[in-house]
Amino acid sequence: MEEEIKGKKGVGLKVFGMSLVLLSSLNLMLSWRGGFSIDLFYPMILAVGVALFVVGTLKGK
């Protein structure tokens, strides 16, 4: 039972980070395709999502 709980450490951070990555990449692609200017906000959200995913992965190990 304790081994199962240990294996699920950091999953929340990984899921939240991955959702940020997906949402920001979709928004970046739509902005690029639509010809709009890309604000600095969306690449920052992408970087934060990647960082959260990495932290969640390291926490799980």
PDB file of N, CA, C and O in Angstrom:
ATOM      1  N   MET A   1       0.818  -1.191   0.000  1.00  0.00           N
ATOM      2  CA  MET A   1       0.000   0.000   0.000  1.00  0.00           C
ATOM      3  C   MET A   1       0.864   1.258   0.000  1.00  0.00           C
ATOM      4  O   MET A   1       0.573   2.200  -0.705  1.00  0.00           O
ATOM      5  N   GLU A   2       1.945   1.282   0.794  1.00  0.00           N
ATOM      6  CA  GLU A   2       2.800   2.450   0.846  1.00  0.00           C
ATOM      7  C   GLU A   2       3.576   2.627  -0.460  1.00  0.00           C
ATOM      8  O   GLU A   2       3.873   3.748  -0.851  1.00  0.00           O
ATOM      9  N   GLU A   3       3.892   1.524  -1.136  1.00  0.00           N
ATOM     10  CA  GLU A   3       4.619   1.617  -2.398  1.00  0.00           C
ATOM     11  C   GLU A   3       3.757   2.266  -3.475  1.00  0.00           C
ATOM     12  O   GLU A   3       4.252   3.003  -4.314  1.00  0.00           O
ATOM     13  N   GLU A   4       2.449   2.007  -3.461  1.00  0.00           N
ATOM     14  CA  GLU A   4       1.559   2.611  -4.440  1.00  0.00           C
ATOM     15  C   GLU A   4       1.464   4.115  -4.217  1.00  0.00           C
ATOM     16  O   GLU A   4       1.424   4.886  -5.169  1.00  0.00           O
ATOM     17  N   ILE A   5       1.430   4.547  -2.974  1.00  0.00           N
ATOM     18  CA  ILE A   5       1.343   5.970  -2.671  1.00  0.00           C
ATOM     19  C   ILE A   5       2.642   6.668  -3.060  1.00  0.00           C
ATOM     20  O   ILE A   5       2.632   7.764  -3.598  1.00  0.00           O
ATOM     21  N   LYS A   6       3.767   6.031  -2.831  1.00  0.00           N
ATOM     22  CA  LYS A   6       5.052   6.613  -3.198  1.00  0.00           C
ATOM     23  C   LYS A   6       5.169   6.801  -4.706  1.00  0.00           C
ATOM     24  O   LYS A   6       5.728   7.771  -5.165  1.00  0.00           O
ATOM     25  N   GLY A   7       4.639   5.882  -5.479  1.00  0.00           N
ATOM     26  CA  GLY A   7       4.724   5.956  -6.932  1.00  0.00           C
ATOM     27  C   GLY A   7       3.890   7.071  -7.530  1.00  0.00           C
ATOM     28  O   GLY A   7       4.139   7.513  -8.626  1.00  0.00           O
ATOM     29  N   LYS A   8       2.900   7.562  -6.800  1.00  0.00           N
ATOM     30  CA  LYS A   8       2.011   8.583  -7.330  1.00  0.00           C
ATOM     31  C   LYS A   8       2.412   9.989  -6.903  1.00  0.00           C
ATOM     32  O   LYS A   8       1.663  10.928  -7.066  1.00  0.00           O
ATOM     33  N   LYS A   9       3.615  10.142  -6.374  1.00  0.00           N
ATOM     34  CA  LYS A   9       4.085  11.443  -5.945  1.00  0.00           C
ATOM     35  C   LYS A   9       4.424  12.295  -7.159  1.00  0.00           C
ATOM     36  O   LYS A   9       5.071  11.830  -8.089  1.00  0.00           O
ATOM     37  N   GLY A  10       3.981  13.537  -7.192  1.00  0.00           N
ATOM     38  CA  GLY A  10       4.304  14.459  -8.273  1.00  0.00           C
ATOM     39  C   GLY A  10       3.394  14.372  -9.479  1.00  0.00           C
ATOM     40  O   GLY A  10       3.621  15.077 -10.457  1.00  0.00           O
ATOM     41  N   VAL A  11       2.372  13.547  -9.411  1.00  0.00           N
ATOM     42  CA  VAL A  11       1.480  13.395 -10.571  1.00  0.00           C
ATOM     43  C   VAL A  11       0.674  14.663 -10.805  1.00  0.00           C
ATOM     44  O   VAL A  11       0.459  15.072 -11.951  1.00  0.00           O
ATOM     45  N   GLY A  12       0.261  15.322  -9.729  1.00  0.00           N
ATOM     46  CA  GLY A  12      -0.510  16.557  -9.870  1.00  0.00           C
ATOM     47  C   GLY A  12       0.277  17.647 -10.572  1.00  0.00           C
ATOM     48  O   GLY A  12      -0.253  18.349 -11.438  1.00  0.00           O
ATOM     49  N   LEU A  13       1.544  17.778 -10.212  1.00  0.00           N
ATOM     50  CA  LEU A  13       2.388  18.772 -10.868  1.00  0.00           C
ATOM     51  C   LEU A  13       2.602  18.431 -12.340  1.00  0.00           C
ATOM     52  O   LEU A  13       2.612  19.320 -13.197  1.00  0.00           O
ATOM     53  N   LYS A  14       2.773  17.156 -12.633  1.00  0.00           N
ATOM     54  CA  LYS A  14       2.966  16.742 -14.020  1.00  0.00           C
ATOM     55  C   LYS A  14       1.725  17.029 -14.858  1.00  0.00           C
ATOM     56  O   LYS A  14       1.830  17.531 -15.984  1.00  0.00           O
ATOM     57  N   VAL A  15       0.554  16.738 -14.318  1.00  0.00           N
ATOM     58  CA  VAL A  15      -0.690  16.962 -15.056  1.00  0.00           C
ATOM     59  C   VAL A  15      -0.919  18.454 -15.273  1.00  0.00           C
ATOM     60  O   VAL A  15      -1.277  18.896 -16.370  1.00  0.00           O
ATOM     61  N   PHE A  16      -0.711  19.244 -14.216  1.00  0.00           N
ATOM     62  CA  PHE A  16      -0.906  20.687 -14.341  1.00  0.00           C
ATOM     63  C   PHE A  16       0.107  21.294 -15.317  1.00  0.00           C
ATOM     64  O   PHE A  16      -0.251  22.131 -16.150  1.00  0.00           O
ATOM     65  N   GLY A  17       1.349  20.850 -15.242  1.00  0.00           N
ATOM     66  CA  GLY A  17       2.362  21.336 -16.165  1.00  0.00           C
ATOM     67  C   GLY A  17       2.051  20.967 -17.601  1.00  0.00           C
ATOM     68  O   GLY A  17       2.205  21.782 -18.514  1.00  0.00           O
ATOM     69  N   MET A  18       1.611  19.746 -17.810  1.00  0.00           N
ATOM     70  CA  MET A  18       1.284  19.313 -19.171  1.00  0.00           C
ATOM     71  C   MET A  18       0.081  20.070 -19.718  1.00  0.00           C
ATOM     72  O   MET A  18       0.038  20.400 -20.910  1.00  0.00           O
ATOM     73  N   SER A  19      -0.904  20.363 -18.871  1.00  0.00           N
ATOM     74  CA  SER A  19      -2.060  21.126 -19.344  1.00  0.00           C
ATOM     75  C   SER A  19      -1.642  22.547 -19.715  1.00  0.00           C
ATOM     76  O   SER A  19      -2.142  23.102 -20.704  1.00  0.00           O
ATOM     77  N   LEU A  20      -0.729  23.144 -18.948  1.00  0.00           N
ATOM     78  CA  LEU A  20      -0.231  24.471 -19.316  1.00  0.00           C
ATOM     79  C   LEU A  20       0.514  24.433 -20.644  1.00  0.00           C
ATOM     80  O   LEU A  20       0.369  25.329 -21.478  1.00  0.00           O
ATOM     81  N   VAL A  21       1.312  23.407 -20.842  1.00  0.00           N
ATOM     82  CA  VAL A  21       2.062  23.271 -22.096  1.00  0.00           C
ATOM     83  C   VAL A  21       1.098  23.132 -23.277  1.00  0.00           C
ATOM     84  O   VAL A  21       1.260  23.796 -24.308  1.00  0.00           O
ATOM     85  N   LEU A  22       0.099  22.287 -23.125  1.00  0.00           N
ATOM     86  CA  LEU A  22      -0.853  22.071 -24.228  1.00  0.00           C
ATOM     87  C   LEU A  22      -1.649  23.333 -24.543  1.00  0.00           C
ATOM     88  O   LEU A  22      -1.801  23.709 -25.705  1.00  0.00           O
ATOM     89  N   LEU A  23      -2.157  23.989 -23.508  1.00  0.00           N
ATOM     90  CA  LEU A  23      -2.959  25.186 -23.748  1.00  0.00           C
ATOM     91  C   LEU A  23      -2.142  26.318 -24.354  1.00  0.00           C
ATOM     92  O   LEU A  23      -2.594  26.998 -25.283  1.00  0.00           O
ATOM     93  N   SER A  24      -0.942  26.517 -23.855  1.00  0.00           N
ATOM     94  CA  SER A  24      -0.129  27.607 -24.397  1.00  0.00           C
ATOM     95  C   SER A  24       0.350  27.294 -25.814  1.00  0.00           C
ATOM     96  O   SER A  24       0.412  28.189 -26.657  1.00  0.00           O
ATOM     97  N   SER A  25       0.666  26.037 -26.088  1.00  0.00           N
ATOM     98  CA  SER A  25       1.105  25.713 -27.449  1.00  0.00           C
ATOM     99  C   SER A  25      -0.049  25.843 -28.446  1.00  0.00           C
ATOM    100  O   SER A  25       0.163  26.320 -29.565  1.00  0.00           O
ATOM    101  N   LEU A  26      -1.246  25.461 -28.036  1.00  0.00           N
ATOM    102  CA  LEU A  26      -2.400  25.655 -28.918  1.00  0.00           C
ATOM    103  C   LEU A  26      -2.647  27.138 -29.171  1.00  0.00           C
ATOM    104  O   LEU A  26      -2.926  27.552 -30.305  1.00  0.00           O
ATOM    105  N   ASN A  27      -2.544  27.937 -28.128  1.00  0.00           N
ATOM    106  CA  ASN A  27      -2.752  29.366 -28.285  1.00  0.00           C
ATOM    107  C   ASN A  27      -1.670  29.991 -29.158  1.00  0.00           C
ATOM    108  O   ASN A  27      -1.960  30.865 -29.984  1.00  0.00           O
ATOM    109  N   LEU A  28      -0.432  29.544 -28.989  1.00  0.00           N
ATOM    110  CA  LEU A  28       0.651  30.050 -29.845  1.00  0.00           C
ATOM    111  C   LEU A  28       0.437  29.676 -31.305  1.00  0.00           C
ATOM    112  O   LEU A  28       0.658  30.497 -32.207  1.00  0.00           O
ATOM    113  N   MET A  29       0.009  28.446 -31.548  1.00  0.00           N
ATOM    114  CA  MET A  29      -0.221  28.021 -32.929  1.00  0.00           C
ATOM    115  C   MET A  29      -1.375  28.786 -33.567  1.00  0.00           C
ATOM    116  O   MET A  29      -1.292  29.174 -34.733  1.00  0.00           O
ATOM    117  N   LEU A  30      -2.436  29.019 -32.803  1.00  0.00           N
ATOM    118  CA  LEU A  30      -3.566  29.762 -33.353  1.00  0.00           C
ATOM    119  C   LEU A  30      -3.195  31.217 -33.609  1.00  0.00           C
ATOM    120  O   LEU A  30      -3.632  31.807 -34.597  1.00  0.00           O
ATOM    121  N   SER A  31      -2.398  31.800 -32.734  1.00  0.00           N
ATOM    122  CA  SER A  31      -1.950  33.175 -32.949  1.00  0.00           C
ATOM    123  C   SER A  31      -1.054  33.266 -34.178  1.00  0.00           C
ATOM    124  O   SER A  31      -1.173  34.193 -34.985  1.00  0.00           O
ATOM    125  N   TRP A  32      -0.155  32.302 -34.319  1.00  0.00           N
ATOM    126  CA  TRP A  32       0.742  32.284 -35.466  1.00  0.00           C
ATOM    127  C   TRP A  32      -0.040  32.105 -36.759  1.00  0.00           C
ATOM    128  O   TRP A  32       0.192  32.779 -37.758  1.00  0.00           O
ATOM    129  N   ARG A  33      -0.991  31.176 -36.740  1.00  0.00           N
ATOM    130  CA  ARG A  33      -1.780  30.874 -37.939  1.00  0.00           C
ATOM    131  C   ARG A  33      -2.707  32.026 -38.288  1.00  0.00           C
ATOM    132  O   ARG A  33      -2.973  32.284 -39.464  1.00  0.00           O
ATOM    133  N   GLY A  34      -3.210  32.726 -37.261  1.00  0.00           N
ATOM    134  CA  GLY A  34      -4.117  33.841 -37.505  1.00  0.00           C
ATOM    135  C   GLY A  34      -3.416  35.128 -37.867  1.00  0.00           C
ATOM    136  O   GLY A  34      -4.067  36.110 -38.231  1.00  0.00           O
ATOM    137  N   GLY A  35      -2.118  35.157 -37.728  1.00  0.00           N
ATOM    138  CA  GLY A  35      -1.375  36.351 -38.084  1.00  0.00           C
ATOM    139  C   GLY A  35      -1.337  37.390 -36.976  1.00  0.00           C
ATOM    140  O   GLY A  35      -1.002  38.548 -37.226  1.00  0.00           O
ATOM    141  N   PHE A  36      -1.678  37.001 -35.755  1.00  0.00           N
ATOM    142  CA  PHE A  36      -1.646  37.932 -34.635  1.00  0.00           C
ATOM    143  C   PHE A  36      -0.239  37.988 -34.052  1.00  0.00           C
ATOM    144  O   PHE A  36       0.551  37.065 -34.199  1.00  0.00           O
ATOM    145  N   SER A  37       0.026  39.070 -33.347  1.00  0.00           N
ATOM    146  CA  SER A  37       1.337  39.151 -32.680  1.00  0.00           C
ATOM    147  C   SER A  37       1.313  38.251 -31.445  1.00  0.00           C
ATOM    148  O   SER A  37       0.296  38.133 -30.763  1.00  0.00           O
ATOM    149  N   ILE A  38       2.440  37.643 -31.178  1.00  0.00           N
ATOM    150  CA  ILE A  38       2.549  36.731 -30.044  1.00  0.00           C
ATOM    151  C   ILE A  38       3.069  37.508 -28.849  1.00  0.00           C
ATOM    152  O   ILE A  38       4.156  38.087 -28.899  1.00  0.00           O
ATOM    153  N   ASP A  39       2.279  37.553 -27.782  1.00  0.00           N
ATOM    154  CA  ASP A  39       2.701  38.220 -26.560  1.00  0.00           C
ATOM    155  C   ASP A  39       3.736  37.377 -25.837  1.00  0.00           C
ATOM    156  O   ASP A  39       3.869  36.181 -26.084  1.00  0.00           O
ATOM    157  N   LEU A  40       4.443  37.984 -24.922  1.00  0.00           N
ATOM    158  CA  LEU A  40       5.443  37.286 -24.133  1.00  0.00           C
ATOM    159  C   LEU A  40       4.788  36.348 -23.111  1.00  0.00           C
ATOM    160  O   LEU A  40       5.418  35.405 -22.630  1.00  0.00           O
ATOM    161  N   PHE A  41       3.516  36.574 -22.822  1.00  0.00           N
ATOM    162  CA  PHE A  41       2.803  35.795 -21.808  1.00  0.00           C
ATOM    163  C   PHE A  41       2.738  34.309 -22.162  1.00  0.00           C
ATOM    164  O   PHE A  41       2.961  33.456 -21.299  1.00  0.00           O
ATOM    165  N   TYR A  42       2.462  33.980 -23.395  1.00  0.00           N
ATOM    166  CA  TYR A  42       2.254  32.577 -23.772  1.00  0.00           C
ATOM    167  C   TYR A  42       3.538  31.753 -23.781  1.00  0.00           C
ATOM    168  O   TYR A  42       3.522  30.616 -23.312  1.00  0.00           O
ATOM    169  N   PRO A  43       4.653  32.274 -24.280  1.00  0.00           N
ATOM    170  CA  PRO A  43       5.891  31.491 -24.121  1.00  0.00           C
ATOM    171  C   PRO A  43       6.299  31.327 -22.659  1.00  0.00           C
ATOM    172  O   PRO A  43       6.877  30.300 -22.283  1.00  0.00           O
ATOM    173  N   MET A  44       5.978  32.325 -21.818  1.00  0.00           N
ATOM    174  CA  MET A  44       6.284  32.197 -20.392  1.00  0.00           C
ATOM    175  C   MET A  44       5.442  31.096 -19.763  1.00  0.00           C
ATOM    176  O   MET A  44       5.941  30.314 -18.955  1.00  0.00           O
ATOM    177  N   ILE A  45       4.170  31.011 -20.129  1.00  0.00           N
ATOM    178  CA  ILE A  45       3.299  29.951 -19.621  1.00  0.00           C
ATOM    179  C   ILE A  45       3.807  28.593 -20.092  1.00  0.00           C
ATOM    180  O   ILE A  45       3.787  27.613 -19.346  1.00  0.00           O
ATOM    181  N   LEU A  46       4.294  28.527 -21.317  1.00  0.00           N
ATOM    182  CA  LEU A  46       4.868  27.285 -21.834  1.00  0.00           C
ATOM    183  C   LEU A  46       6.092  26.871 -21.016  1.00  0.00           C
ATOM    184  O   LEU A  46       6.226  25.698 -20.637  1.00  0.00           O
ATOM    185  N   ALA A  47       6.961  27.829 -20.708  1.00  0.00           N
ATOM    186  CA  ALA A  47       8.159  27.531 -19.918  1.00  0.00           C
ATOM    187  C   ALA A  47       7.795  27.109 -18.494  1.00  0.00           C
ATOM    188  O   ALA A  47       8.402  26.186 -17.938  1.00  0.00           O
ATOM    189  N   VAL A  48       6.799  27.755 -17.903  1.00  0.00           N
ATOM    190  CA  VAL A  48       6.350  27.378 -16.553  1.00  0.00           C
ATOM    191  C   VAL A  48       5.767  25.968 -16.579  1.00  0.00           C
ATOM    192  O   VAL A  48       6.006  25.173 -15.667  1.00  0.00           O
ATOM    193  N   GLY A  49       5.019  25.631 -17.610  1.00  0.00           N
ATOM    194  CA  GLY A  49       4.458  24.289 -17.733  1.00  0.00           C
ATOM    195  C   GLY A  49       5.530  23.225 -17.857  1.00  0.00           C
ATOM    196  O   GLY A  49       5.448  22.168 -17.230  1.00  0.00           O
ATOM    197  N   VAL A  50       6.558  23.509 -18.634  1.00  0.00           N
ATOM    198  CA  VAL A  50       7.665  22.559 -18.772  1.00  0.00           C
ATOM    199  C   VAL A  50       8.392  22.400 -17.443  1.00  0.00           C
ATOM    200  O   VAL A  50       8.738  21.291 -17.034  1.00  0.00           O
ATOM    201  N   ALA A  51       8.597  23.521 -16.744  1.00  0.00           N
ATOM    202  CA  ALA A  51       9.278  23.464 -15.447  1.00  0.00           C
ATOM    203  C   ALA A  51       8.468  22.659 -14.431  1.00  0.00           C
ATOM    204  O   ALA A  51       9.025  21.850 -13.681  1.00  0.00           O
ATOM    205  N   LEU A  52       7.155  22.865 -14.404  1.00  0.00           N
ATOM    206  CA  LEU A  52       6.322  22.103 -13.480  1.00  0.00           C
ATOM    207  C   LEU A  52       6.326  20.612 -13.816  1.00  0.00           C
ATOM    208  O   LEU A  52       6.337  19.773 -12.912  1.00  0.00           O
ATOM    209  N   PHE A  53       6.332  20.312 -15.098  1.00  0.00           N
ATOM    210  CA  PHE A  53       6.382  18.906 -15.493  1.00  0.00           C
ATOM    211  C   PHE A  53       7.691  18.250 -15.060  1.00  0.00           C
ATOM    212  O   PHE A  53       7.701  17.130 -14.561  1.00  0.00           O
ATOM    213  N   VAL A  54       8.796  18.975 -15.219  1.00  0.00           N
ATOM    214  CA  VAL A  54      10.097  18.445 -14.811  1.00  0.00           C
ATOM    215  C   VAL A  54      10.154  18.268 -13.302  1.00  0.00           C
ATOM    216  O   VAL A  54      10.651  17.257 -12.801  1.00  0.00           O
ATOM    217  N   VAL A  55       9.632  19.241 -12.551  1.00  0.00           N
ATOM    218  CA  VAL A  55       9.621  19.125 -11.091  1.00  0.00           C
ATOM    219  C   VAL A  55       8.765  17.948 -10.652  1.00  0.00           C
ATOM    220  O   VAL A  55       9.151  17.193  -9.747  1.00  0.00           O
ATOM    221  N   GLY A  56       7.622  17.756 -11.291  1.00  0.00           N
ATOM    222  CA  GLY A  56       6.779  16.616 -10.967  1.00  0.00           C
ATOM    223  C   GLY A  56       7.449  15.283 -11.280  1.00  0.00           C
ATOM    224  O   GLY A  56       7.311  14.309 -10.532  1.00  0.00           O
ATOM    225  N   THR A  57       8.197  15.252 -12.366  1.00  0.00           N
ATOM    226  CA  THR A  57       8.927  14.035 -12.726  1.00  0.00           C
ATOM    227  C   THR A  57      10.022  13.740 -11.710  1.00  0.00           C
ATOM    228  O   THR A  57      10.205  12.594 -11.296  1.00  0.00           O
ATOM    229  N   LEU A  58      10.745  14.761 -11.303  1.00  0.00           N
ATOM    230  CA  LEU A  58      11.811  14.571 -10.326  1.00  0.00           C
ATOM    231  C   LEU A  58      11.253  14.204  -8.956  1.00  0.00           C
ATOM    232  O   LEU A  58      11.892  13.451  -8.223  1.00  0.00           O
ATOM    233  N   LYS A  59      10.089  14.744  -8.618  1.00  0.00           N
ATOM    234  CA  LYS A  59       9.472  14.392  -7.337  1.00  0.00           C
ATOM    235  C   LYS A  59       9.012  12.953  -7.315  1.00  0.00           C
ATOM    236  O   LYS A  59       9.000  12.318  -6.267  1.00  0.00           O
ATOM    237  N   GLY A  60       8.636  12.418  -8.448  1.00  0.00           N
ATOM    238  CA  GLY A  60       8.164  11.049  -8.528  1.00  0.00           C
ATOM    239  C   GLY A  60       9.265  10.014  -8.403  1.00  0.00           C
ATOM    240  O   GLY A  60       9.003   8.845  -8.158  1.00  0.00           O
ATOM    241  N   LYS A  61      10.492  10.426  -8.607  1.00  0.00           N
ATOM    242  CA  LYS A  61      11.605   9.469  -8.562  1.00  0.00           C
ATOM    243  C   LYS A  61      12.084   9.244  -7.166  1.00  0.00           C
ATOM    244  O   LYS A  61      12.018   9.850  -6.241  1.00  0.00           O
TER     245      LYS A  61
END
